[in-house]
C-alpha positions as a Python dict, from the first residue, in 0.01 Angstrom:
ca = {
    (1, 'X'): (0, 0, 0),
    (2, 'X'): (100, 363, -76),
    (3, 'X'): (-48, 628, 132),
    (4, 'X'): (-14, 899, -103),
    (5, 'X'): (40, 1277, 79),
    (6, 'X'): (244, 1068, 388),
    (7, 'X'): (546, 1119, 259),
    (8, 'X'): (488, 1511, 242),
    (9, 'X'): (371, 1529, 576),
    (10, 'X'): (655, 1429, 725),
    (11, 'X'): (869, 1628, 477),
    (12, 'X'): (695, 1959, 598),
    (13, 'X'): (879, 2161, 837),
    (14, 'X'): (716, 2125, 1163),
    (15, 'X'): (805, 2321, 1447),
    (16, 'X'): (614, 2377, 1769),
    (17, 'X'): (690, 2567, 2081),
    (18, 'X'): (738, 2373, 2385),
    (19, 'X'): (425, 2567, 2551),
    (20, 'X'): (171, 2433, 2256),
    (21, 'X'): (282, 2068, 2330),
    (22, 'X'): (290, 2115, 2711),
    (23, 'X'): (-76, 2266, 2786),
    (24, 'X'): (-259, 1909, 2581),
    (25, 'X'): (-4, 1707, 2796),
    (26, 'X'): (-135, 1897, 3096),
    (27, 'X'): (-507, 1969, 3037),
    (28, 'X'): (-639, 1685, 2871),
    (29, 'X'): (-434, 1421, 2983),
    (30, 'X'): (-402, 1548, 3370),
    (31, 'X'): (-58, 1510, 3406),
    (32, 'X'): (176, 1645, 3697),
    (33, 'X'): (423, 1909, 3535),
    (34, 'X'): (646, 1791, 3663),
    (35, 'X'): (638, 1445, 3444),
    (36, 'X'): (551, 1654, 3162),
    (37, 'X'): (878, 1849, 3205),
    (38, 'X'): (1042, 1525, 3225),
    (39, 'X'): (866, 1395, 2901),
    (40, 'X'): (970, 1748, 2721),
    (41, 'X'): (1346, 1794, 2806),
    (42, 'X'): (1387, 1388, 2718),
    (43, 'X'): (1215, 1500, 2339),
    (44, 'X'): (1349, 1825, 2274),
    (45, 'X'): (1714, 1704, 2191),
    (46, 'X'): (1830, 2041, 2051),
    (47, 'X'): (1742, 2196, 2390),
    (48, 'X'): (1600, 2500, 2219),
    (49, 'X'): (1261, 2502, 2325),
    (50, 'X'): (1118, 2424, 1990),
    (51, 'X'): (998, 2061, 1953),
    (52, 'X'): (1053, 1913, 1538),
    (53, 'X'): (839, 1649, 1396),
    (54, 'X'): (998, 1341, 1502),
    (55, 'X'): (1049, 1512, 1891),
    (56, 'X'): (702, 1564, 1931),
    (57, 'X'): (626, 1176, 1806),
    (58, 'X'): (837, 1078, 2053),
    (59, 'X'): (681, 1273, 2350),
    (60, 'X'): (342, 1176, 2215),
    (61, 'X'): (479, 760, 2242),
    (62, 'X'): (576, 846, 2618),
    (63, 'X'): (266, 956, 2677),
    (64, 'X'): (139, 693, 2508),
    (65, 'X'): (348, 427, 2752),
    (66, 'X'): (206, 364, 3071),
    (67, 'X'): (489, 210, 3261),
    (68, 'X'): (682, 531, 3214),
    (69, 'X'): (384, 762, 3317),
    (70, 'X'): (394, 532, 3654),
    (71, 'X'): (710, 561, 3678),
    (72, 'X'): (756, 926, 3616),
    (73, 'X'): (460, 1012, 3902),
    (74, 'X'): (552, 770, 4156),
    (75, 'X'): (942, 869, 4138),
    (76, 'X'): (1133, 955, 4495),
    (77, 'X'): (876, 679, 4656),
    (78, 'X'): (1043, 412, 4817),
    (79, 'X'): (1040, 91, 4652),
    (80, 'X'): (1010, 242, 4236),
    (81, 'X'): (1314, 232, 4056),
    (82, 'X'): (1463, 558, 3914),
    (83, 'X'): (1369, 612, 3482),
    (84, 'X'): (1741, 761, 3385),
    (85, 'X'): (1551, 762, 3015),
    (86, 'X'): (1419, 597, 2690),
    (87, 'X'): (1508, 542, 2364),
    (88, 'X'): (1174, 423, 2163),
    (89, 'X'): (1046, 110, 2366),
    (90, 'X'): (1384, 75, 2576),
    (91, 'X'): (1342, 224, 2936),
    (92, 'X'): (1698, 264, 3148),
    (93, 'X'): (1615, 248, 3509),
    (94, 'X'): (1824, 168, 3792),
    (95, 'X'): (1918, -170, 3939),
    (96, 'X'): (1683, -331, 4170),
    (97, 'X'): (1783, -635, 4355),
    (98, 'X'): (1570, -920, 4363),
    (99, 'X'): (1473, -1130, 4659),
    (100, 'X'): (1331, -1482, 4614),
    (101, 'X'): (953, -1493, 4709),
    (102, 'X'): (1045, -1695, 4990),
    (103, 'X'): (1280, -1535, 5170),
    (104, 'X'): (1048, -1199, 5229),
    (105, 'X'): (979, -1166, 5571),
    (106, 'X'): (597, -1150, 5532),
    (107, 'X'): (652, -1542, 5327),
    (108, 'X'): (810, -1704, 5651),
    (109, 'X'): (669, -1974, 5826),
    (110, 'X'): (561, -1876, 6144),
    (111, 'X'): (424, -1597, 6049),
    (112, 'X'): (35, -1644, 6113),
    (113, 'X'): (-264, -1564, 5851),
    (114, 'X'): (-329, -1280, 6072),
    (115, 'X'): (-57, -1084, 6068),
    (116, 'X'): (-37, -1160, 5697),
    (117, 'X'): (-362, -1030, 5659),
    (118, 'X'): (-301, -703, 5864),
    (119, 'X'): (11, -639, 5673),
    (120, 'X'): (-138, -676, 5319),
    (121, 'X'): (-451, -455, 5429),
    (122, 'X'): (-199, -175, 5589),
}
């Protein structure tokens, strides 16, 4: 298939300030600003506040990407690894350590259903 007109679109000179991308971002989908600043600076490679074709298809796609938008708003919580950035689909976070489902303290043995129970509820 040929979609005829495509390949001018993307031929066409398209240049946005960073202000018309950020109030969508912030209005419609209700983000935090400061994820959205996050999501900006990571597009707008040539730091000079103007956002090209393929930077603003690439903010869009984070938006688009849930695990990032968690990550971005539950960041400095204890227990979330730290986004250092993207690159398309690829997400660089930090190293988290994993522990083996059975050596958690809640998974022990003696521990009783109770206090199981009051710990997953708390």
């Amino acid at each position: 298939l040929h979609y005829s007109g495509l390949d001018d679109q993307f031929k066409k000179d398209y240049r946005v300030d960073i202000d018309k991308l950020r109030h969508p971002m912030i209005q419609f989908y209700k983000l935090p600003e400061r994820v959205v600043d996050w999501i900006i600076s990571e597009c707008d490679k040539g730091n000079d506040g103007i956002i090209t074709l393929s930077e603003s298809l690439y903010c869009w796609h984070m938006v688009d990407e849930s695990e990032i938008l968690i990550m971005l708003q539950l960041a400095g919580n204890s227990g979330i690894t730290k986004l250092y950035g993207t690159c398309g689909n690829l997400f660089v976070i930090e190293y988290a350590p994993s522990t083996p489902f059975d050596k958690l303290p809640v998974v022990k043995e003696y521990r009783s259903w109770t206090l199981r129970a009051k710990m997953a509820i708390a």
